[in-house]
Amino acid sequence: MPDIQIDMFEVQLGAAILLQFRLDGRTVRVLADAGVKAPKYPPTHVRDKLIALLPPDDRRIDLIIGTHYDEDHLNGLAPVIDDSRFEVGEAWLPPVANDAQVFPLDLALTAANLLPHQFASETGEATFQSYIDRKRADISGLRSVGLKGNEEAYKLEAQHFADYQDDKLAFFRFHAGREDEQCGHCNNLDAELPDELDELVDIQLRRMNSVYRFAGETTFKDLAANLEHTMSPNSEIAAAQFRTVDNIRKGVAEDAINAKALFDVVKALQRRSIPFKTEIVPDGTPRFYRWNATTGKFTLSRDTGDGLAFTLLGPSQSLVRKHRDRLPVVEYAKAAFFFLGEIRSITPSNQLSYIGCFQFAGQRILVSGDAGCVDFKQDNKSYYPQLLAQLKPLHVVQVAHHGGNNAHFYRVLSAAEYEKQDDVSYPPRIVEGILRHTESWQRRSPQKSKAEFIPAQRHAGRGIGR
């Protein structure tokens, strides 16, 4: 193989990328996600592709990265980890906090707050069950509120609601609108809030968080009983407010589905005694990891140095803590009626995606998961210069969120002057890219949005791997 080989597996709206680096007489491998998002694709789909690709006498994967808390990135990892034909060094799991618990605002963020570590503890099974039960109760409460806005639609749904009570995953898939896995969450790929609205939502939620901490949690029963005083008298605005409630319900169901995928990965790692970490960067400051041939791991370092290295750019301490300290679901439902329109997503989990660059043989490869780069923001007008500096130059770019709209991702690339770089990707004999349908990859010329970015690349005659 060449010095660097990149394999992207065809997983429809899932994600699975294998990076291989040849150094010191051996091959270092990193598997970033193994999610599958399509009908008739078994959870073993990526595992089977890896078996066919890797030589029988060397199927070691040195690092597995679950980029974030999303089933379509995680659900194929457990079959890979469980298969003894693979030797796995370690795993990095997404640093997502248990949002079913309420933490004091002055409590320092620790690993004990994070779901992967809670699932790995002695009480992991009970924690998972408690998490699922809370999500189920929140869905029931949100239905009681939504019923006031569209009684006929909820009556049609009632039978399905009863049918799925005893099947955890089917119940949540129904409420997430994912009975047809072919559709998946493709309808949400372009669902982004304009910056101004996003900031207004954030300000209002911070205010409500302060009130909640002082006054205590509203009940769904109270919220439903007082809707005539809280919802807009304008029928069109009220309809939009109830759509926001329904969007929150779908988000809660997605949380439960994602928790099951994460729980399965944690348990698979435990069965084979494979260590895992949850990594977080200080605000605005990258963290550097060098490949250590002695330990067979990427170890924290002061800089990237020579050889194989990885620079982690997110998620940040403040972003992980913000999601840890988010409001109970009923408070979000109440917040829906403070806005004169529909809010697609109030608590996006994609924000917590890992994003970072592998550096080797003069090449820099950006792996982004579903990152929106929201914590690259230094203020409302600029991005952290230390983070932008690590994006210069980029030779391979994984466009975040399956090539859909993704908050600040395109603008961060533009701020890093990606369109001005002269470096060319895939120099002969150094990098071999095997790009298979699933993600969008592109070199050079980022625009400020997907609508500008993709057509510009096609017009310039540059290939896009999908």
Short mmCIF file of C-alpha atoms in Angstrom, two decimals:
data_model
loop_
_atom_site.label_atom_id
_atom_site.label_comp_id
_atom_site.label_asym_id
_atom_site.label_seq_id
_atom_site.Cartn_x
_atom_site.Cartn_y
_atom_site.Cartn_z
CA MET A 1 0.00 0.00 0.00
CA PRO A 2 1.08 3.67 -0.35
CA ASP A 3 2.12 5.76 2.63
CA ILE A 4 -1.49 6.82 3.21
CA GLN A 5 -4.66 5.03 2.17
CA ILE A 6 -8.19 6.24 2.82
CA ASP A 7 -11.17 3.91 2.41
CA MET A 8 -14.73 5.17 2.61
CA PHE A 9 -17.34 2.45 2.80
CA GLU A 10 -20.67 2.63 1.02
CA VAL A 11 -23.16 2.95 3.86
CA GLN A 12 -25.76 5.32 2.37
CA LEU A 13 -26.48 7.98 5.02
CA GLY A 14 -24.20 6.35 7.55
CA ALA A 15 -20.48 7.01 7.91
CA ALA A 16 -17.43 4.74 7.96
CA ILE A 17 -13.88 5.75 7.10
CA LEU A 18 -10.69 3.71 7.45
CA LEU A 19 -7.35 5.55 7.42
CA GLN A 20 -4.12 3.57 7.05
CA PHE A 21 -0.63 4.97 7.53
CA ARG A 22 2.51 3.02 6.63
CA LEU A 23 5.46 3.77 8.90
CA ASP A 24 8.36 1.94 10.52
CA GLY A 25 7.57 -1.32 8.77
CA ARG A 26 3.98 -1.56 9.93
CA THR A 27 0.54 -0.13 9.17
CA VAL A 28 -1.27 2.07 11.68
CA ARG A 29 -5.04 2.00 11.20
CA VAL A 30 -7.78 4.33 12.40
CA LEU A 31 -11.47 3.53 11.91
CA ALA A 32 -13.64 6.64 12.19
CA ASP A 33 -17.24 5.46 12.65
CA ALA A 34 -18.96 2.38 11.23
CA GLY A 35 -22.54 3.55 10.95
CA VAL A 36 -25.05 2.16 8.49
CA LYS A 37 -28.19 4.03 7.47
CA ALA A 38 -30.17 2.17 4.85
CA PRO A 39 -32.72 -0.65 4.51
CA LYS A 40 -31.38 -4.17 3.99
CA TYR A 41 -27.94 -3.19 5.30
CA PRO A 42 -27.10 -5.36 8.34
CA PRO A 43 -25.14 -3.92 11.28
CA THR A 44 -22.27 -6.17 10.17
CA HIS A 45 -21.97 -4.38 6.81
CA VAL A 46 -18.79 -2.44 7.65
CA ARG A 47 -17.28 -5.38 9.50
CA ASP A 48 -17.67 -7.55 6.40
CA LYS A 49 -16.07 -4.84 4.23
CA LEU A 50 -13.11 -4.66 6.60
CA ILE A 51 -12.68 -8.44 6.56
CA ALA A 52 -12.51 -8.36 2.77
CA LEU A 53 -10.13 -5.39 2.70
CA LEU A 54 -7.56 -6.23 5.39
CA PRO A 55 -5.08 -9.11 5.14
CA PRO A 56 -5.94 -12.13 7.33
CA ASP A 57 -2.58 -11.97 9.12
CA ASP A 58 -2.88 -8.26 10.00
CA ARG A 59 -6.33 -7.02 10.94
CA ARG A 60 -5.26 -4.75 13.77
CA ILE A 61 -7.17 -1.47 14.16
CA ASP A 62 -5.12 0.76 16.43
CA LEU A 63 -7.79 3.38 17.13
CA ILE A 64 -11.56 3.37 16.72
CA ILE A 65 -13.23 6.78 16.88
CA GLY A 66 -16.97 7.12 17.39
CA THR A 67 -17.13 10.71 16.23
CA HIS A 68 -20.38 11.59 17.96
CA TYR A 69 -23.61 10.52 19.59
CA ASP A 70 -25.54 9.34 16.55
CA GLU A 71 -26.67 5.86 15.60
CA ASP A 72 -25.77 6.32 11.94
CA HIS A 73 -22.14 6.73 12.97
CA LEU A 74 -22.02 4.17 15.81
CA ASN A 75 -24.28 1.22 15.04
CA GLY A 76 -21.75 -0.85 13.11
CA LEU A 77 -18.91 -0.46 15.59
CA ALA A 78 -20.04 -3.17 18.04
CA PRO A 79 -19.86 -5.98 15.42
CA VAL A 80 -16.31 -4.91 14.52
CA ILE A 81 -15.23 -4.76 18.16
CA ASP A 82 -16.88 -8.09 19.02
CA ASP A 83 -15.19 -9.94 16.15
CA SER A 84 -12.03 -11.67 17.40
CA ARG A 85 -10.55 -11.54 13.90
CA PHE A 86 -9.80 -7.90 14.65
CA GLU A 87 -7.27 -6.74 17.20
CA VAL A 88 -8.31 -3.34 18.55
CA GLY A 89 -5.94 -1.04 20.42
CA GLU A 90 -8.29 1.51 21.96
CA ALA A 91 -11.38 3.62 21.26
CA TRP A 92 -12.40 7.24 21.59
CA LEU A 93 -16.10 7.67 22.33
CA PRO A 94 -18.13 10.89 22.12
CA PRO A 95 -18.07 13.02 25.30
CA VAL A 96 -21.83 13.33 25.59
CA ALA A 97 -23.26 14.02 29.03
CA ASN A 98 -26.28 12.35 30.58
CA ASP A 99 -29.00 14.89 29.85
CA ALA A 100 -31.53 12.83 31.82
CA GLN A 101 -29.72 13.93 34.98
CA VAL A 102 -29.67 17.44 36.42
CA PHE A 103 -26.27 18.70 37.55
CA PRO A 104 -25.56 21.82 39.65
CA LEU A 105 -24.39 24.65 37.38
CA ASP A 106 -21.22 25.14 39.46
CA LEU A 107 -20.26 21.45 39.26
CA ALA A 108 -16.99 20.86 37.41
CA LEU A 109 -17.26 18.73 34.29
CA THR A 110 -15.86 15.24 34.89
CA ALA A 111 -15.87 11.87 33.14
CA ALA A 112 -18.49 10.73 35.66
CA ASN A 113 -20.99 13.09 33.98
CA LEU A 114 -20.54 11.43 30.58
CA LEU A 115 -22.71 8.60 29.26
CA PRO A 116 -19.87 6.33 27.99
CA HIS A 117 -18.30 6.20 31.44
CA GLN A 118 -21.65 5.82 33.16
CA PHE A 119 -22.55 2.93 30.86
CA ALA A 120 -19.18 1.31 31.63
CA SER A 121 -19.66 1.54 35.41
CA GLU A 122 -21.00 -1.20 37.70
CA THR A 123 -24.42 0.44 37.47
CA GLY A 124 -24.24 0.82 33.68
CA GLU A 125 -27.24 -1.38 32.91
CA ALA A 126 -29.40 0.47 35.42
CA THR A 127 -28.20 3.85 34.12
CA PHE A 128 -29.09 2.89 30.56
CA GLN A 129 -32.53 1.65 31.61
CA SER A 130 -33.15 4.82 33.62
CA TYR A 131 -32.11 6.93 30.63
CA ILE A 132 -34.48 5.07 28.30
CA ASP A 133 -37.33 5.27 30.82
CA ARG A 134 -36.87 9.04 31.14
CA LYS A 135 -36.95 9.46 27.37
CA ARG A 136 -40.12 7.36 27.14
CA ALA A 137 -41.78 9.48 29.85
CA ASP A 138 -40.73 12.69 28.07
CA ILE A 139 -42.29 11.45 24.83
CA SER A 140 -45.54 10.70 26.63
CA GLY A 141 -45.50 14.18 28.15
CA LEU A 142 -44.77 15.86 24.82
CA ARG A 143 -47.67 13.94 23.26
CA SER A 144 -49.99 15.34 25.92
CA VAL A 145 -48.91 18.85 24.94
CA GLY A 146 -48.95 18.23 21.20
CA LEU A 147 -52.44 16.74 21.43
CA LYS A 148 -53.77 20.21 22.15
CA GLY A 149 -52.39 21.48 18.85
CA ASN A 150 -53.43 18.69 16.48
CA GLU A 151 -55.91 16.34 18.07
CA GLU A 152 -56.83 14.53 14.85
CA ALA A 153 -53.25 13.69 13.94
CA TYR A 154 -52.55 12.38 17.43
CA LYS A 155 -55.65 10.20 17.36
CA LEU A 156 -54.35 8.55 14.18
CA GLU A 157 -51.05 7.99 15.96
CA ALA A 158 -52.56 6.51 19.10
CA GLN A 159 -52.72 2.93 17.85
CA HIS A 160 -49.07 2.96 16.81
CA PHE A 161 -48.18 4.44 20.19
CA ALA A 162 -49.87 1.50 21.92
CA ASP A 163 -48.41 -1.08 19.54
CA TYR A 164 -44.82 -0.06 20.26
CA GLN A 165 -45.01 0.19 24.05
CA ASP A 166 -43.21 -3.14 24.55
CA ASP A 167 -40.52 -2.76 21.88
CA LYS A 168 -37.93 -0.22 22.97
CA LEU A 169 -36.25 0.57 19.70
CA ALA A 170 -39.37 0.31 17.50
CA PHE A 171 -41.21 2.64 19.90
CA PHE A 172 -38.52 5.28 19.63
CA ARG A 173 -38.04 4.83 15.89
CA PHE A 174 -41.72 5.49 15.39
CA HIS A 175 -41.60 8.70 17.43
CA ALA A 176 -38.45 9.81 15.63
CA GLY A 177 -40.29 9.36 12.33
CA ARG A 178 -37.88 6.61 11.34
CA GLU A 179 -40.10 3.60 10.68
CA ASP A 180 -38.78 3.64 7.13
CA GLU A 181 -35.03 3.43 7.58
CA GLN A 182 -34.52 4.34 3.97
CA CYS A 183 -35.63 7.86 4.79
CA GLY A 184 -33.56 8.00 7.96
CA HIS A 185 -32.96 11.57 8.98
CA CYS A 186 -32.31 12.82 5.45
CA ASN A 187 -35.12 15.36 5.80
CA ASN A 188 -33.11 17.03 8.56
CA LEU A 189 -29.82 17.31 6.68
CA ASP A 190 -30.53 20.87 5.69
CA ALA A 191 -32.24 21.93 8.92
CA GLU A 192 -30.11 24.77 10.26
CA LEU A 193 -31.08 27.86 12.18
CA PRO A 194 -29.93 31.26 10.87
CA ASP A 195 -27.22 32.69 13.15
CA GLU A 196 -29.45 35.48 14.47
CA LEU A 197 -32.28 33.09 15.39
CA ASP A 198 -29.84 30.57 16.84
CA GLU A 199 -28.47 33.24 19.17
CA LEU A 200 -31.98 34.39 20.18
CA VAL A 201 -32.91 30.80 21.02
CA ASP A 202 -29.72 30.41 23.05
CA ILE A 203 -30.32 33.64 24.99
CA GLN A 204 -33.90 32.66 25.82
CA LEU A 205 -32.86 29.18 26.94
CA ARG A 206 -30.16 30.61 29.23
CA ARG A 207 -32.77 32.85 30.82
CA MET A 208 -35.12 29.93 31.28
CA ASN A 209 -32.30 27.85 32.77
CA SER A 210 -31.81 30.47 35.48
CA VAL A 211 -35.56 30.56 36.22
CA TYR A 212 -35.74 26.76 36.23
CA ARG A 213 -32.87 26.46 38.70
CA PHE A 214 -34.67 28.89 41.01
CA ALA A 215 -38.32 27.87 40.61
CA GLY A 216 -38.10 24.20 39.75
CA GLU A 217 -39.36 22.11 36.86
CA THR A 218 -42.74 22.60 35.22
CA THR A 219 -44.78 19.44 34.72
CA PHE A 220 -46.16 18.39 31.35
CA LYS A 221 -49.60 18.30 32.96
CA ASP A 222 -49.30 21.96 34.01
CA LEU A 223 -47.95 22.98 30.60
CA ALA A 224 -50.80 21.24 28.76
CA ALA A 225 -53.41 22.72 31.12
CA ASN A 226 -52.18 26.29 30.59
CA LEU A 227 -51.59 26.23 26.83
CA GLU A 228 -54.49 28.58 26.10
CA HIS A 229 -52.55 31.27 27.99
CA THR A 230 -49.11 30.51 26.53
CA MET A 231 -49.62 29.66 22.86
CA SER A 232 -50.08 32.37 20.26
CA PRO A 233 -53.66 33.48 19.45
CA ASN A 234 -52.56 33.55 15.80
CA SER A 235 -53.44 30.14 14.36
CA GLU A 236 -50.47 30.01 11.96
CA ILE A 237 -47.96 30.92 14.66
CA ALA A 238 -49.57 28.48 17.09
CA ALA A 239 -49.28 25.71 14.49
CA ALA A 240 -45.57 26.50 14.13
CA GLN A 241 -45.15 26.39 17.92
CA PHE A 242 -46.74 22.95 18.05
CA ARG A 243 -44.46 21.80 15.24
CA THR A 244 -41.56 22.80 17.48
CA VAL A 245 -42.99 20.59 20.23
CA ASP A 246 -43.18 17.74 17.74
CA ASN A 247 -39.57 18.38 16.67
CA ILE A 248 -38.52 18.16 20.32
CA ARG A 249 -40.36 14.84 20.63
CA LYS A 250 -38.47 13.50 17.61
CA GLY A 251 -35.20 14.69 19.14
CA VAL A 252 -35.96 12.88 22.41
CA ALA A 253 -36.65 9.68 20.49
CA GLU A 254 -33.36 10.09 18.61
CA ASP A 255 -31.56 10.46 21.95
CA ALA A 256 -32.87 7.07 23.05
CA ILE A 257 -31.92 5.40 19.76
CA ASN A 258 -28.44 6.89 19.94
CA ALA A 259 -28.06 5.83 23.57
CA LYS A 260 -28.74 2.23 22.60
CA ALA A 261 -26.04 2.39 19.91
CA LEU A 262 -23.54 3.92 22.34
CA PHE A 263 -24.42 1.43 25.07
CA ASP A 264 -23.81 -1.47 22.66
CA VAL A 265 -20.37 -0.08 21.73
CA VAL A 266 -19.38 0.36 25.38
CA LYS A 267 -20.43 -3.18 26.26
CA ALA A 268 -18.60 -4.61 23.24
CA LEU A 269 -15.42 -2.84 24.36
CA GLN A 270 -15.84 -4.20 27.87
CA ARG A 271 -16.32 -7.76 26.65
CA ARG A 272 -12.89 -7.63 25.04
CA SER A 273 -11.24 -5.46 27.73
CA ILE A 274 -10.46 -2.71 25.23
CA PRO A 275 -9.82 0.68 26.86
CA PHE A 276 -11.66 3.81 25.75
CA LYS A 277 -11.38 7.56 26.30
CA THR A 278 -13.58 10.62 25.94
CA GLU A 279 -11.46 13.53 24.76
CA ILE A 280 -12.28 17.25 25.09
CA VAL A 281 -10.24 20.34 24.11
CA PRO A 282 -9.88 23.53 26.18
CA ASP A 283 -11.90 26.36 24.65
CA GLY A 284 -10.19 27.65 21.51
CA THR A 285 -7.11 25.48 22.01
CA PRO A 286 -6.18 22.38 19.97
CA ARG A 287 -4.80 19.24 21.61
CA PHE A 288 -1.94 17.35 19.98
CA TYR A 289 -1.41 13.60 19.95
CA ARG A 290 1.60 11.73 18.55
CA TRP A 291 1.70 8.12 17.50
CA ASN A 292 3.76 6.19 20.05
CA ALA A 293 5.11 3.00 18.47
CA THR A 294 6.07 1.60 21.89
CA THR A 295 2.59 1.82 23.40
CA GLY A 296 0.75 1.47 20.10
CA LYS A 297 -1.42 4.51 20.92
CA PHE A 298 -1.82 8.19 20.13
CA THR A 299 -0.48 9.95 23.22
CA LEU A 300 -0.98 13.54 24.33
CA SER A 301 1.89 15.81 23.31
CA ARG A 302 2.88 19.49 23.29
CA ASP A 303 2.98 19.56 19.49
CA THR A 304 2.61 17.29 16.50
CA GLY A 305 6.36 16.89 15.90
CA ASP A 306 7.49 14.61 13.08
CA GLY A 307 5.82 11.37 12.07
CA LEU A 308 2.18 10.42 12.47
CA ALA A 309 0.12 12.80 14.59
CA PHE A 310 -3.46 13.83 15.30
CA THR A 311 -4.67 17.31 16.23
CA LEU A 312 -8.03 17.41 18.02
CA LEU A 313 -10.00 20.63 17.42
CA GLY A 314 -13.29 19.84 19.15
CA PRO A 315 -15.56 19.45 20.96
CA SER A 316 -14.64 22.01 23.58
CA GLN A 317 -14.98 22.03 27.35
CA SER A 318 -17.63 24.76 27.35
CA LEU A 319 -19.71 23.07 24.65
CA VAL A 320 -19.77 19.70 26.42
CA ARG A 321 -20.68 21.46 29.66
CA LYS A 322 -23.40 23.49 27.92
CA HIS A 323 -25.05 20.27 26.75
CA ARG A 324 -24.60 18.69 30.17
CA ASP A 325 -26.43 21.60 31.79
CA ARG A 326 -29.27 21.81 29.30
CA LEU A 327 -32.84 22.14 30.48
CA PRO A 328 -35.22 19.24 31.11
CA VAL A 329 -37.33 18.42 28.06
CA VAL A 330 -40.51 19.89 29.52
CA GLU A 331 -38.73 23.26 29.82
CA TYR A 332 -37.80 23.10 26.14
CA ALA A 333 -41.43 22.40 25.32
CA LYS A 334 -42.37 25.47 27.32
CA ALA A 335 -39.71 27.48 25.46
CA ALA A 336 -41.38 26.56 22.16
CA PHE A 337 -44.20 28.96 22.99
CA PHE A 338 -41.86 31.92 23.48
CA PHE A 339 -41.04 32.00 19.76
CA LEU A 340 -43.26 33.15 16.91
CA GLY A 341 -42.27 30.37 14.54
CA GLU A 342 -40.98 26.82 14.24
CA ILE A 343 -37.62 25.86 15.71
CA ARG A 344 -36.23 22.81 13.92
CA SER A 345 -33.69 21.79 16.54
CA ILE A 346 -33.06 23.27 19.99
CA THR A 347 -30.52 20.76 21.30
CA PRO A 348 -28.49 19.39 18.37
CA SER A 349 -26.22 16.49 19.38
CA ASN A 350 -24.11 16.95 16.23
CA GLN A 351 -22.45 19.92 17.90
CA LEU A 352 -20.49 17.48 20.09
CA SER A 353 -18.83 15.70 17.17
CA TYR A 354 -15.09 15.11 17.22
CA ILE A 355 -13.23 17.09 14.57
CA GLY A 356 -9.50 16.93 13.97
CA CYS A 357 -6.62 16.47 11.53
CA PHE A 358 -4.31 13.53 10.96
CA GLN A 359 -0.87 14.60 9.77
CA PHE A 360 1.60 12.33 8.03
CA ALA A 361 4.00 12.40 5.06
CA GLY A 362 3.34 16.09 4.49
CA GLN A 363 -0.43 15.54 4.24
CA ARG A 364 -3.22 16.82 6.48
CA ILE A 365 -6.52 14.92 6.55
CA LEU A 366 -9.56 16.50 8.20
CA VAL A 367 -12.03 14.06 9.82
CA SER A 368 -15.16 15.89 10.88
CA GLY A 369 -18.02 13.48 11.66
CA ASP A 370 -21.07 15.75 11.84
CA ALA A 371 -19.23 18.72 13.38
CA GLY A 372 -20.78 22.14 12.96
CA CYS A 373 -17.73 23.94 14.39
CA VAL A 374 -19.96 26.07 16.65
CA ASP A 375 -17.27 26.12 19.33
CA PHE A 376 -14.73 27.54 16.86
CA LYS A 377 -16.48 30.86 17.52
CA GLN A 378 -14.36 33.22 19.59
CA ASP A 379 -17.10 35.84 19.51
CA ASN A 380 -19.89 36.81 17.14
CA LYS A 381 -17.41 38.11 14.56
CA SER A 382 -14.41 35.79 14.58
CA TYR A 383 -13.09 32.27 15.10
CA TYR A 384 -10.27 31.14 17.39
CA PRO A 385 -7.00 31.72 15.49
CA GLN A 386 -5.28 28.73 17.12
CA LEU A 387 -7.95 26.40 15.72
CA LEU A 388 -7.91 27.99 12.27
CA ALA A 389 -4.12 27.65 12.13
CA GLN A 390 -4.45 23.86 12.32
CA LEU A 391 -6.53 23.84 9.13
CA LYS A 392 -3.67 25.14 6.98
CA PRO A 393 -3.15 23.44 4.60
CA LEU A 394 -5.76 20.71 4.15
CA HIS A 395 -5.18 17.96 1.64
CA VAL A 396 -8.26 15.82 2.26
CA VAL A 397 -11.49 17.15 3.74
CA GLN A 398 -14.43 15.16 5.01
CA VAL A 399 -17.35 17.53 4.59
CA ALA A 400 -19.29 17.32 7.83
CA HIS A 401 -22.85 16.07 8.26
CA HIS A 402 -22.94 13.95 5.10
CA GLY A 403 -22.32 16.99 2.92
CA GLY A 404 -25.41 18.79 4.21
CA ASN A 405 -25.68 22.20 5.83
CA ASN A 406 -23.68 22.15 9.02
CA ALA A 407 -23.68 25.42 10.99
CA HIS A 408 -20.21 27.02 10.83
CA PHE A 409 -18.27 24.28 9.06
CA TYR A 410 -18.02 25.93 5.63
CA ARG A 411 -17.38 29.36 7.13
CA VAL A 412 -14.58 27.98 9.29
CA LEU A 413 -12.90 26.55 6.19
CA SER A 414 -13.27 29.92 4.50
CA ALA A 415 -11.85 31.74 7.53
CA ALA A 416 -8.87 29.36 7.37
CA GLU A 417 -8.38 30.56 3.75
CA TYR A 418 -8.85 27.09 2.34
CA GLU A 419 -9.84 28.53 -1.03
CA LYS A 420 -6.44 30.25 -1.29
CA GLN A 421 -4.23 27.27 -0.56
CA ASP A 422 -2.07 25.97 -3.40
CA ASP A 423 -1.37 22.51 -2.00
CA VAL A 424 -2.79 19.71 -4.13
CA SER A 425 -4.34 16.57 -2.72
CA TYR A 426 -3.20 13.01 -3.43
CA PRO A 427 0.41 13.45 -4.65
CA PRO A 428 1.55 10.33 -6.59
CA ARG A 429 3.00 7.49 -4.50
CA ILE A 430 2.10 9.23 -1.23
CA VAL A 431 -1.67 9.12 -0.90
CA GLU A 432 -4.14 6.71 -2.45
CA GLY A 433 -7.78 7.68 -1.95
CA ILE A 434 -10.39 4.99 -2.35
CA LEU A 435 -13.57 7.02 -2.19
CA ARG A 436 -16.78 5.07 -2.00
CA HIS A 437 -20.33 6.39 -1.88
CA THR A 438 -21.35 7.79 1.46
CA GLU A 439 -19.59 11.02 2.48
CA SER A 440 -18.71 14.14 0.54
CA TRP A 441 -15.00 14.87 0.21
CA GLN A 442 -13.55 17.89 -1.50
CA ARG A 443 -10.29 19.74 -1.90
CA ARG A 444 -10.11 23.53 -1.93
CA SER A 445 -12.53 26.44 -2.30
CA PRO A 446 -15.02 26.20 0.60
CA GLN A 447 -17.97 28.52 0.41
CA LYS A 448 -20.15 29.87 3.20
CA SER A 449 -22.92 27.36 2.72
CA LYS A 450 -23.69 24.04 1.12
CA ALA A 451 -25.75 25.84 -1.52
CA GLU A 452 -22.63 27.73 -2.64
CA PHE A 453 -20.00 25.11 -1.87
CA ILE A 454 -21.12 22.05 -3.84
CA PRO A 455 -22.11 23.79 -7.13
CA ALA A 456 -18.86 25.77 -7.08
CA GLN A 457 -16.81 22.59 -6.90
CA ARG A 458 -18.74 20.97 -9.74
CA HIS A 459 -18.42 24.10 -11.88
CA ALA A 460 -14.66 24.07 -11.30
CA GLY A 461 -14.51 20.47 -12.51
CA ARG A 462 -13.35 19.12 -9.15
CA GLY A 463 -14.53 15.65 -8.17
CA ILE A 464 -16.73 15.11 -5.17
CA GLY A 465 -16.87 11.67 -3.52
CA ARG A 466 -20.35 10.87 -2.31
#
